[in-house]
Amino acid sequence: MLLRIIMSGQALRDLNVLPPLELDKKPDGSVKGKVCIGSIDENHDKTQSKVPSTMSASLVNDVSSGNNVVEAGNSEVEYIDSENLTDLQDVDACLSTLLARLDSKEWIALCEALNNVRQLSLHHKEKMVEMLGDVIPLIVKSLKNPRSAVCKTAIMTSADIFKIYSDTIINSVDPLLVQLLLKSSQDKRFVCEAAETALIAMTTWVSPTLLLPKLQPCLKNKNPRIRAKASMCFSRSVPRLGIEGIKSYGIDKLIQTAASQLSDQLPESREAARVLALELQSVYEKSRALPAEDSEQVENADSWEVFCQNKLPPLSAQAIIRVTCTPKDAIVAGC
């Protein structure tokens, strides 16, 4: 992966006697970056970021000592898409040092190691499977890294892991899920967007029957933004169950979840709950139309409004009916 780090004008004046640092491709084929000394631009919107002159000395020390780390100042990183990740030349050499490099304190080496995880997962899935138990906690550690470049690379790595390993990583998904929900709701915009993409990958590639129980506790998180993101994931996952899957999981359980989120603080939570309620109503109506010998035939004889009133407290039932029924239906139901 090519990393272009352009340093601010003040840092440039301090470092103008130093040659550029270039980090070429390693013999094992791992992705290495190039450090260019120039002007700095950190954030995704390409707004200029200035480095205080008091930090210049530390920058000189870091660069002149051979450490490929810019301790002060910000950076703009060019990230590589999954489809453009090439295979490694020496897989075994990369694997032998992977865990140590994933725990590196040098952020460029750390980004490189994270991209190696992506390369290995894409091109050598079978060799990475047995290491996932050790790799995922280190990815979670990188998700917590305050440096945006490391954090976003870890998020992209998470998205690839969801896509490639799907249900295989379900027992390790909890710490990844919490961090991705947090990053998608609280961080810089370009980090937030990457986290959203990773969450979509998770809900697309991980089986909903396994994922929904993992999402359920997040719907009660004290942080309303985390609840909102979890609600959106929950709402996206339920339709993937299909009619029979939703019935097996329990329409009554799912409608209770929708009702609880419908009164949540943030509009994103409420909108996700509305979409979920409409999906459940559609499934319920379709199941009522099944042949009489079908299971749950007695319960399916009830209208949607009656079903909601039987399964929910009065105020919750009214709220669900209000967002799923036409005005005429709502009046008939007494809402």
mmCIF file of C-alpha atoms in Angstrom:
data_model
loop_
_atom_site.group_PDB
_atom_site.id
_atom_site.type_symbol
_atom_site.label_atom_id
_atom_site.label_comp_id
_atom_site.label_asym_id
_atom_site.label_seq_id
_atom_site.Cartn_x
_atom_site.Cartn_y
_atom_site.Cartn_z
ATOM 1 C CA MET A 1 0.000 0.000 0.000
ATOM 2 C CA LEU A 2 1.282 3.411 -0.884
ATOM 3 C CA LEU A 3 1.338 5.841 2.030
ATOM 4 C CA ARG A 4 1.979 9.454 1.162
ATOM 5 C CA ILE A 5 2.735 11.554 4.221
ATOM 6 C CA ILE A 6 3.237 15.232 3.420
ATOM 7 C CA MET A 7 4.567 17.354 6.209
ATOM 8 C CA SER A 8 3.650 20.957 7.027
ATOM 9 C CA GLY A 9 5.539 24.042 5.983
ATOM 10 C CA GLN A 10 7.097 24.566 9.403
ATOM 11 C CA ALA A 11 8.272 20.970 9.564
ATOM 12 C CA LEU A 12 9.597 21.316 6.002
ATOM 13 C CA ARG A 13 11.806 24.220 7.028
ATOM 14 C CA ASP A 14 13.186 22.113 9.878
ATOM 15 C CA LEU A 15 13.719 19.076 7.690
ATOM 16 C CA ASN A 16 14.858 20.657 4.430
ATOM 17 C CA VAL A 17 18.329 19.274 4.891
ATOM 18 C CA LEU A 18 17.095 15.711 5.065
ATOM 19 C CA PRO A 19 16.505 13.508 2.000
ATOM 20 C CA PRO A 20 13.087 11.918 1.414
ATOM 21 C CA LEU A 21 12.460 8.559 2.973
ATOM 22 C CA GLU A 22 11.285 5.829 0.644
ATOM 23 C CA LEU A 23 9.952 2.546 1.869
ATOM 24 C CA ASP A 24 10.096 0.042 -0.931
ATOM 25 C CA LYS A 25 8.460 -3.308 -1.329
ATOM 26 C CA LYS A 26 9.959 -5.898 0.983
ATOM 27 C CA PRO A 27 11.447 -9.173 -0.286
ATOM 28 C CA ASP A 28 8.472 -11.073 1.121
ATOM 29 C CA GLY A 29 6.125 -9.079 -1.108
ATOM 30 C CA SER A 30 4.442 -7.184 1.720
ATOM 31 C CA VAL A 31 3.059 -3.756 1.027
ATOM 32 C CA LYS A 32 5.318 -0.899 2.049
ATOM 33 C CA GLY A 33 4.759 2.827 1.873
ATOM 34 C CA LYS A 34 6.586 5.882 0.633
ATOM 35 C CA VAL A 35 7.163 8.871 2.882
ATOM 36 C CA CYS A 36 7.416 12.177 1.043
ATOM 37 C CA ILE A 37 8.470 15.353 2.798
ATOM 38 C CA GLY A 38 6.311 18.229 1.677
ATOM 39 C CA SER A 39 3.141 19.938 2.929
ATOM 40 C CA ILE A 40 0.715 18.197 5.276
ATOM 41 C CA ASP A 41 -2.956 17.459 4.762
ATOM 42 C CA GLU A 42 -4.540 15.059 7.252
ATOM 43 C CA ASN A 43 -8.245 14.957 7.040
ATOM 44 C CA HIS A 44 -10.491 13.420 4.467
ATOM 45 C CA ASP A 45 -11.829 16.754 3.323
ATOM 46 C CA LYS A 46 -8.265 17.829 2.428
ATOM 47 C CA THR A 47 -8.305 20.828 4.756
ATOM 48 C CA GLN A 48 -4.808 21.918 5.703
ATOM 49 C CA SER A 49 -3.463 20.963 9.111
ATOM 50 C CA LYS A 50 -0.610 22.911 10.711
ATOM 51 C CA VAL A 51 2.053 21.429 12.948
ATOM 52 C CA PRO A 52 3.222 23.597 15.866
ATOM 53 C CA SER A 53 6.831 24.646 15.570
ATOM 54 C CA THR A 54 7.482 23.284 19.065
ATOM 55 C CA MET A 55 7.027 19.801 17.634
ATOM 56 C CA SER A 56 9.615 20.187 14.884
ATOM 57 C CA ALA A 57 12.547 18.922 16.930
ATOM 58 C CA SER A 58 10.830 15.640 17.677
ATOM 59 C CA LEU A 59 10.049 15.252 13.987
ATOM 60 C CA VAL A 60 13.705 15.746 13.097
ATOM 61 C CA ASN A 61 14.763 13.238 15.735
ATOM 62 C CA ASP A 62 12.281 10.635 14.524
ATOM 63 C CA VAL A 63 13.222 10.954 10.862
ATOM 64 C CA SER A 64 16.982 11.254 11.332
ATOM 65 C CA SER A 65 17.062 8.264 13.662
ATOM 66 C CA GLY A 66 15.534 6.077 10.983
ATOM 67 C CA ASN A 67 12.165 5.624 12.681
ATOM 68 C CA ASN A 68 9.436 5.588 10.042
ATOM 69 C CA VAL A 69 7.066 7.326 12.419
ATOM 70 C CA VAL A 70 5.871 10.912 12.474
ATOM 71 C CA GLU A 71 5.076 11.404 16.138
ATOM 72 C CA ALA A 72 3.665 14.887 15.663
ATOM 73 C CA GLY A 73 1.515 16.211 12.893
ATOM 74 C CA ASN A 74 -1.069 14.531 10.761
ATOM 75 C CA SER A 75 -1.106 12.534 7.546
ATOM 76 C CA GLU A 76 -3.145 11.801 4.514
ATOM 77 C CA VAL A 77 -3.107 8.171 3.437
ATOM 78 C CA GLU A 78 -4.013 6.692 0.105
ATOM 79 C CA TYR A 79 -5.848 3.457 0.902
ATOM 80 C CA ILE A 80 -5.923 0.424 -1.344
ATOM 81 C CA ASP A 81 -9.170 -1.334 -2.259
ATOM 82 C CA SER A 82 -9.525 -5.053 -1.672
ATOM 83 C CA GLU A 83 -9.663 -5.912 -5.365
ATOM 84 C CA ASN A 84 -6.292 -4.232 -5.882
ATOM 85 C CA LEU A 85 -4.462 -6.185 -3.185
ATOM 86 C CA THR A 86 -1.882 -8.421 -4.831
ATOM 87 C CA ASP A 87 -0.534 -11.712 -3.534
ATOM 88 C CA LEU A 88 2.574 -11.928 -1.386
ATOM 89 C CA GLN A 89 5.831 -13.257 -2.815
ATOM 90 C CA ASP A 90 6.919 -15.016 0.367
ATOM 91 C CA VAL A 91 3.840 -16.080 2.306
ATOM 92 C CA ASP A 92 5.655 -18.086 4.967
ATOM 93 C CA ALA A 93 8.037 -15.241 5.792
ATOM 94 C CA CYS A 94 5.142 -12.851 6.129
ATOM 95 C CA LEU A 95 3.190 -15.232 8.348
ATOM 96 C CA SER A 96 6.160 -15.848 10.640
ATOM 97 C CA THR A 97 6.390 -12.168 11.607
ATOM 98 C CA LEU A 98 2.745 -11.150 11.249
ATOM 99 C CA LEU A 99 1.690 -11.184 14.905
ATOM 100 C CA ALA A 100 4.751 -9.236 16.028
ATOM 101 C CA ARG A 101 4.211 -6.617 13.332
ATOM 102 C CA LEU A 102 0.511 -6.304 14.195
ATOM 103 C CA ASP A 103 1.653 -5.337 17.685
ATOM 104 C CA SER A 104 4.212 -2.830 16.406
ATOM 105 C CA LYS A 105 4.366 0.692 17.814
ATOM 106 C CA GLU A 106 5.492 2.073 14.454
ATOM 107 C CA TRP A 107 2.324 3.078 12.667
ATOM 108 C CA ILE A 108 3.592 2.578 9.108
ATOM 109 C CA ALA A 109 4.718 -0.964 9.957
ATOM 110 C CA LEU A 110 1.356 -1.532 11.617
ATOM 111 C CA CYS A 111 -0.581 -0.391 8.553
ATOM 112 C CA GLU A 112 1.602 -2.654 6.441
ATOM 113 C CA ALA A 113 0.869 -5.635 8.704
ATOM 114 C CA LEU A 114 -2.872 -4.944 8.574
ATOM 115 C CA ASN A 115 -2.730 -4.923 4.799
ATOM 116 C CA ASN A 116 -0.818 -8.199 4.953
ATOM 117 C CA VAL A 117 -3.751 -9.666 6.878
ATOM 118 C CA ARG A 118 -5.996 -8.564 4.015
ATOM 119 C CA GLN A 119 -3.618 -10.032 1.413
ATOM 120 C CA LEU A 120 -3.315 -13.324 3.267
ATOM 121 C CA SER A 121 -7.066 -13.555 3.788
ATOM 122 C CA LEU A 122 -7.788 -12.907 0.126
ATOM 123 C CA HIS A 123 -5.123 -15.156 -1.357
ATOM 124 C CA HIS A 124 -4.332 -17.685 1.389
ATOM 125 C CA LYS A 125 -7.502 -18.016 3.427
ATOM 126 C CA GLU A 126 -6.710 -21.529 4.628
ATOM 127 C CA LYS A 127 -3.405 -20.433 6.162
ATOM 128 C CA MET A 128 -4.988 -17.526 8.006
ATOM 129 C CA VAL A 129 -7.934 -19.389 9.515
ATOM 130 C CA GLU A 130 -5.903 -20.979 12.289
ATOM 131 C CA MET A 131 -4.378 -17.609 13.186
ATOM 132 C CA LEU A 132 -7.622 -15.635 13.392
ATOM 133 C CA GLY A 133 -7.950 -16.174 17.132
ATOM 134 C CA ASP A 134 -4.659 -14.316 17.631
ATOM 135 C CA VAL A 135 -5.076 -11.827 14.793
ATOM 136 C CA ILE A 136 -8.522 -10.434 15.618
ATOM 137 C CA PRO A 137 -7.606 -9.082 19.103
ATOM 138 C CA LEU A 138 -4.708 -7.225 17.474
ATOM 139 C CA ILE A 139 -7.045 -5.792 14.843
ATOM 140 C CA VAL A 140 -9.318 -4.619 17.656
ATOM 141 C CA LYS A 141 -6.291 -2.967 19.261
ATOM 142 C CA SER A 142 -5.624 -1.143 15.983
ATOM 143 C CA LEU A 143 -9.252 -0.033 15.823
ATOM 144 C CA LYS A 144 -8.621 1.772 19.102
ATOM 145 C CA ASN A 145 -5.452 3.406 17.788
ATOM 146 C CA PRO A 146 -5.697 7.222 17.916
ATOM 147 C CA ARG A 147 -3.927 7.565 14.570
ATOM 148 C CA SER A 148 -6.533 7.782 11.828
ATOM 149 C CA ALA A 149 -4.454 5.923 9.230
ATOM 150 C CA VAL A 150 -4.108 2.882 11.475
ATOM 151 C CA CYS A 151 -7.744 3.008 12.531
ATOM 152 C CA LYS A 152 -9.105 3.169 8.983
ATOM 153 C CA THR A 153 -6.772 0.418 7.747
ATOM 154 C CA ALA A 154 -7.972 -1.766 10.624
ATOM 155 C CA ILE A 155 -11.574 -1.009 9.666
ATOM 156 C CA MET A 156 -10.899 -2.013 6.057
ATOM 157 C CA THR A 157 -9.261 -5.191 7.359
ATOM 158 C CA SER A 158 -12.380 -5.926 9.425
ATOM 159 C CA ALA A 159 -14.601 -5.528 6.363
ATOM 160 C CA ASP A 160 -12.478 -8.003 4.398
ATOM 161 C CA ILE A 161 -12.536 -10.467 7.279
ATOM 162 C CA PHE A 162 -16.343 -10.353 7.423
ATOM 163 C CA LYS A 163 -16.574 -10.941 3.692
ATOM 164 C CA ILE A 164 -13.992 -13.723 3.501
ATOM 165 C CA TYR A 165 -14.603 -15.664 6.719
ATOM 166 C CA SER A 166 -18.301 -14.849 7.356
ATOM 167 C CA ASP A 167 -19.679 -17.197 10.044
ATOM 168 C CA THR A 168 -16.231 -18.573 10.896
ATOM 169 C CA ILE A 169 -15.441 -15.530 13.034
ATOM 170 C CA ILE A 170 -18.763 -15.312 14.877
ATOM 171 C CA ASN A 171 -17.187 -16.204 18.240
ATOM 172 C CA SER A 172 -14.752 -13.309 17.870
ATOM 173 C CA VAL A 173 -17.171 -10.752 16.457
ATOM 174 C CA ASP A 174 -18.153 -9.052 19.741
ATOM 175 C CA PRO A 175 -15.088 -6.815 20.234
ATOM 176 C CA LEU A 176 -15.005 -5.973 16.513
ATOM 177 C CA LEU A 177 -18.696 -5.097 16.576
ATOM 178 C CA VAL A 178 -18.435 -2.756 19.558
ATOM 179 C CA GLN A 179 -15.498 -0.847 18.087
ATOM 180 C CA LEU A 180 -17.067 -0.559 14.630
ATOM 181 C CA LEU A 181 -20.322 0.739 16.093
ATOM 182 C CA LEU A 182 -18.313 3.262 18.080
ATOM 183 C CA LYS A 183 -16.209 4.373 15.115
ATOM 184 C CA SER A 184 -19.237 4.660 12.848
ATOM 185 C CA SER A 185 -20.924 7.004 15.292
ATOM 186 C CA GLN A 186 -18.230 9.152 16.869
ATOM 187 C CA ASP A 187 -15.127 9.492 14.765
ATOM 188 C CA LYS A 188 -13.883 11.592 11.863
ATOM 189 C CA ARG A 189 -16.045 11.475 8.773
ATOM 190 C CA PHE A 190 -13.759 9.330 6.619
ATOM 191 C CA VAL A 191 -13.283 6.884 9.501
ATOM 192 C CA CYS A 192 -17.029 6.903 10.127
ATOM 193 C CA GLU A 193 -17.751 6.112 6.464
ATOM 194 C CA ALA A 194 -15.262 3.240 6.468
ATOM 195 C CA ALA A 195 -16.846 1.832 9.641
ATOM 196 C CA GLU A 196 -20.304 2.047 8.039
ATOM 197 C CA THR A 197 -18.970 0.066 5.076
ATOM 198 C CA ALA A 198 -17.537 -2.575 7.415
ATOM 199 C CA LEU A 199 -20.858 -2.873 9.271
ATOM 200 C CA ILE A 200 -22.676 -3.337 5.973
ATOM 201 C CA ALA A 201 -20.181 -6.080 5.074
ATOM 202 C CA MET A 202 -20.870 -7.711 8.440
ATOM 203 C CA THR A 203 -24.653 -7.710 7.974
ATOM 204 C CA THR A 204 -24.219 -8.941 4.391
ATOM 205 C CA TRP A 205 -21.837 -11.827 4.963
ATOM 206 C CA VAL A 206 -22.481 -13.031 8.522
ATOM 207 C CA SER A 207 -25.540 -15.225 8.978
ATOM 208 C CA PRO A 208 -28.400 -13.262 10.575
ATOM 209 C CA THR A 209 -29.307 -16.148 12.859
ATOM 210 C CA LEU A 210 -25.836 -15.841 14.403
ATOM 211 C CA LEU A 211 -25.510 -12.070 14.175
ATOM 212 C CA LEU A 212 -28.850 -10.921 15.623
ATOM 213 C CA PRO A 213 -28.105 -12.269 19.134
ATOM 214 C CA LYS A 214 -24.788 -10.393 19.008
ATOM 215 C CA LEU A 215 -26.544 -7.157 18.039
ATOM 216 C CA GLN A 216 -29.299 -7.454 20.641
ATOM 217 C CA PRO A 217 -27.244 -6.215 23.650
ATOM 218 C CA CYS A 218 -25.980 -3.247 21.596
ATOM 219 C CA LEU A 219 -29.570 -2.043 21.205
ATOM 220 C CA LYS A 220 -29.531 -1.309 24.952
ATOM 221 C CA ASN A 221 -26.161 0.448 25.021
ATOM 222 C CA LYS A 222 -26.032 3.629 27.104
ATOM 223 C CA ASN A 223 -24.655 5.539 24.116
ATOM 224 C CA PRO A 224 -27.612 6.574 21.900
ATOM 225 C CA ARG A 225 -25.411 6.736 18.803
ATOM 226 C CA ILE A 226 -24.265 3.163 19.291
ATOM 227 C CA ARG A 227 -27.901 2.136 19.762
ATOM 228 C CA ALA A 228 -28.794 3.890 16.509
ATOM 229 C CA LYS A 229 -26.060 2.151 14.507
ATOM 230 C CA ALA A 230 -26.951 -1.196 16.081
ATOM 231 C CA SER A 231 -30.615 -0.637 15.185
ATOM 232 C CA MET A 232 -29.661 -0.037 11.576
ATOM 233 C CA CYS A 233 -27.608 -3.245 11.504
ATOM 234 C CA PHE A 234 -30.440 -5.174 13.147
ATOM 235 C CA SER A 235 -32.953 -3.835 10.631
ATOM 236 C CA ARG A 236 -30.692 -4.810 7.711
ATOM 237 C CA SER A 237 -30.129 -8.327 9.046
ATOM 238 C CA VAL A 238 -33.719 -9.394 9.715
ATOM 239 C CA PRO A 239 -34.898 -9.528 6.066
ATOM 240 C CA ARG A 240 -32.041 -11.925 5.293
ATOM 241 C CA LEU A 241 -33.752 -14.496 7.522
ATOM 242 C CA GLY A 242 -36.569 -14.910 5.007
ATOM 243 C CA ILE A 243 -40.177 -15.627 5.915
ATOM 244 C CA GLU A 244 -39.523 -19.005 7.508
ATOM 245 C CA GLY A 245 -36.432 -17.740 9.288
ATOM 246 C CA ILE A 246 -38.320 -14.792 10.764
ATOM 247 C CA LYS A 247 -41.109 -17.088 11.933
ATOM 248 C CA SER A 248 -38.560 -19.452 13.481
ATOM 249 C CA TYR A 249 -36.736 -16.609 15.213
ATOM 250 C CA GLY A 250 -40.081 -15.303 16.461
ATOM 251 C CA ILE A 251 -42.085 -12.433 15.011
ATOM 252 C CA ASP A 252 -43.261 -11.601 18.516
ATOM 253 C CA LYS A 253 -39.660 -11.199 19.748
ATOM 254 C CA LEU A 254 -38.725 -9.085 16.744
ATOM 255 C CA ILE A 255 -41.761 -6.808 17.020
ATOM 256 C CA GLN A 256 -40.903 -6.183 20.668
ATOM 257 C CA THR A 257 -37.424 -5.117 19.582
ATOM 258 C CA ALA A 258 -38.876 -2.808 16.928
ATOM 259 C CA ALA A 259 -41.272 -1.282 19.461
ATOM 260 C CA SER A 260 -38.493 -0.555 21.954
ATOM 261 C CA GLN A 261 -36.378 1.188 19.295
ATOM 262 C CA LEU A 262 -39.333 3.136 17.948
ATOM 263 C CA SER A 263 -39.259 5.332 21.034
ATOM 264 C CA ASP A 264 -35.487 5.759 21.080
ATOM 265 C CA GLN A 265 -33.752 9.113 21.338
ATOM 266 C CA LEU A 266 -32.218 9.413 17.863
ATOM 267 C CA PRO A 267 -34.166 9.530 14.575
ATOM 268 C CA GLU A 268 -31.855 6.900 13.031
ATOM 269 C CA SER A 269 -33.019 4.388 15.642
ATOM 270 C CA ARG A 270 -36.655 5.256 15.083
ATOM 271 C CA GLU A 271 -36.352 5.013 11.311
ATOM 272 C CA ALA A 272 -34.617 1.618 11.558
ATOM 273 C CA ALA A 273 -37.417 0.453 13.872
ATOM 274 C CA ARG A 274 -40.051 1.671 11.399
ATOM 275 C CA VAL A 275 -38.379 -0.220 8.537
ATOM 276 C CA LEU A 276 -38.164 -3.341 10.703
ATOM 277 C CA ALA A 277 -41.824 -3.057 11.699
ATOM 278 C CA LEU A 278 -42.883 -2.762 8.044
ATOM 279 C CA GLU A 279 -40.807 -5.846 7.179
ATOM 280 C CA LEU A 280 -42.410 -7.821 10.004
ATOM 281 C CA GLN A 281 -45.872 -6.699 8.978
ATOM 282 C CA SER A 282 -45.195 -7.868 5.406
ATOM 283 C CA VAL A 283 -43.977 -11.261 6.617
ATOM 284 C CA TYR A 284 -46.942 -11.608 8.962
ATOM 285 C CA GLU A 285 -49.445 -10.821 6.231
ATOM 286 C CA LYS A 286 -47.778 -13.277 3.844
ATOM 287 C CA SER A 287 -47.775 -16.000 6.492
ATOM 288 C CA ARG A 288 -51.513 -15.454 7.047
ATOM 289 C CA ALA A 289 -52.056 -16.203 3.372
ATOM 290 C CA LEU A 290 -50.427 -19.635 3.656
ATOM 291 C CA PRO A 291 -52.612 -22.770 3.506
ATOM 292 C CA ALA A 292 -54.706 -23.507 6.583
ATOM 293 C CA GLU A 293 -52.685 -26.613 7.457
ATOM 294 C CA ASP A 294 -49.599 -24.454 7.910
ATOM 295 C CA SER A 295 -48.254 -24.089 11.429
ATOM 296 C CA GLU A 296 -49.345 -21.113 13.531
ATOM 297 C CA GLN A 297 -52.642 -21.078 11.642
ATOM 298 C CA VAL A 298 -54.638 -19.941 14.673
ATOM 299 C CA GLU A 299 -52.333 -17.012 15.411
ATOM 300 C CA ASN A 300 -52.147 -16.108 11.736
ATOM 301 C CA ALA A 301 -55.949 -15.775 11.658
ATOM 302 C CA ASP A 302 -55.593 -12.555 13.668
ATOM 303 C CA SER A 303 -55.084 -9.270 11.871
ATOM 304 C CA TRP A 304 -51.791 -7.435 12.202
ATOM 305 C CA GLU A 305 -53.378 -4.895 14.494
ATOM 306 C CA VAL A 306 -54.751 -7.589 16.805
ATOM 307 C CA PHE A 307 -51.408 -9.394 16.766
ATOM 308 C CA CYS A 308 -49.604 -6.203 17.880
ATOM 309 C CA GLN A 309 -52.161 -5.557 20.606
ATOM 310 C CA ASN A 310 -51.769 -9.119 21.883
ATOM 311 C CA LYS A 311 -47.976 -9.083 21.904
ATOM 312 C CA LEU A 312 -47.171 -5.546 23.039
ATOM 313 C CA PRO A 313 -48.102 -3.120 25.804
ATOM 314 C CA PRO A 314 -50.896 -0.761 24.698
ATOM 315 C CA LEU A 315 -48.694 2.260 23.998
ATOM 316 C CA SER A 316 -46.119 0.191 22.105
ATOM 317 C CA ALA A 317 -48.842 -1.512 20.085
ATOM 318 C CA GLN A 318 -50.293 1.862 19.134
ATOM 319 C CA ALA A 319 -46.878 3.108 18.052
ATOM 320 C CA ILE A 320 -46.226 0.077 15.835
ATOM 321 C CA ILE A 321 -49.698 0.222 14.287
ATOM 322 C CA ARG A 322 -49.298 3.932 13.646
ATOM 323 C CA VAL A 323 -46.128 3.442 11.555
ATOM 324 C CA THR A 324 -47.280 0.328 9.709
ATOM 325 C CA CYS A 325 -50.949 0.945 8.959
ATOM 326 C CA THR A 326 -52.792 3.342 6.693
ATOM 327 C CA PRO A 327 -54.677 6.159 8.468
ATOM 328 C CA LYS A 328 -57.937 4.252 7.933
ATOM 329 C CA ASP A 329 -56.518 1.071 9.492
ATOM 330 C CA ALA A 330 -55.183 3.036 12.438
ATOM 331 C CA ILE A 331 -58.596 4.560 13.107
ATOM 332 C CA VAL A 332 -60.227 1.113 12.998
ATOM 333 C CA ALA A 333 -57.611 -0.171 15.430
ATOM 334 C CA GLY A 334 -58.354 2.691 17.792
ATOM 335 C CA CYS A 335 -55.050 4.507 17.243
#
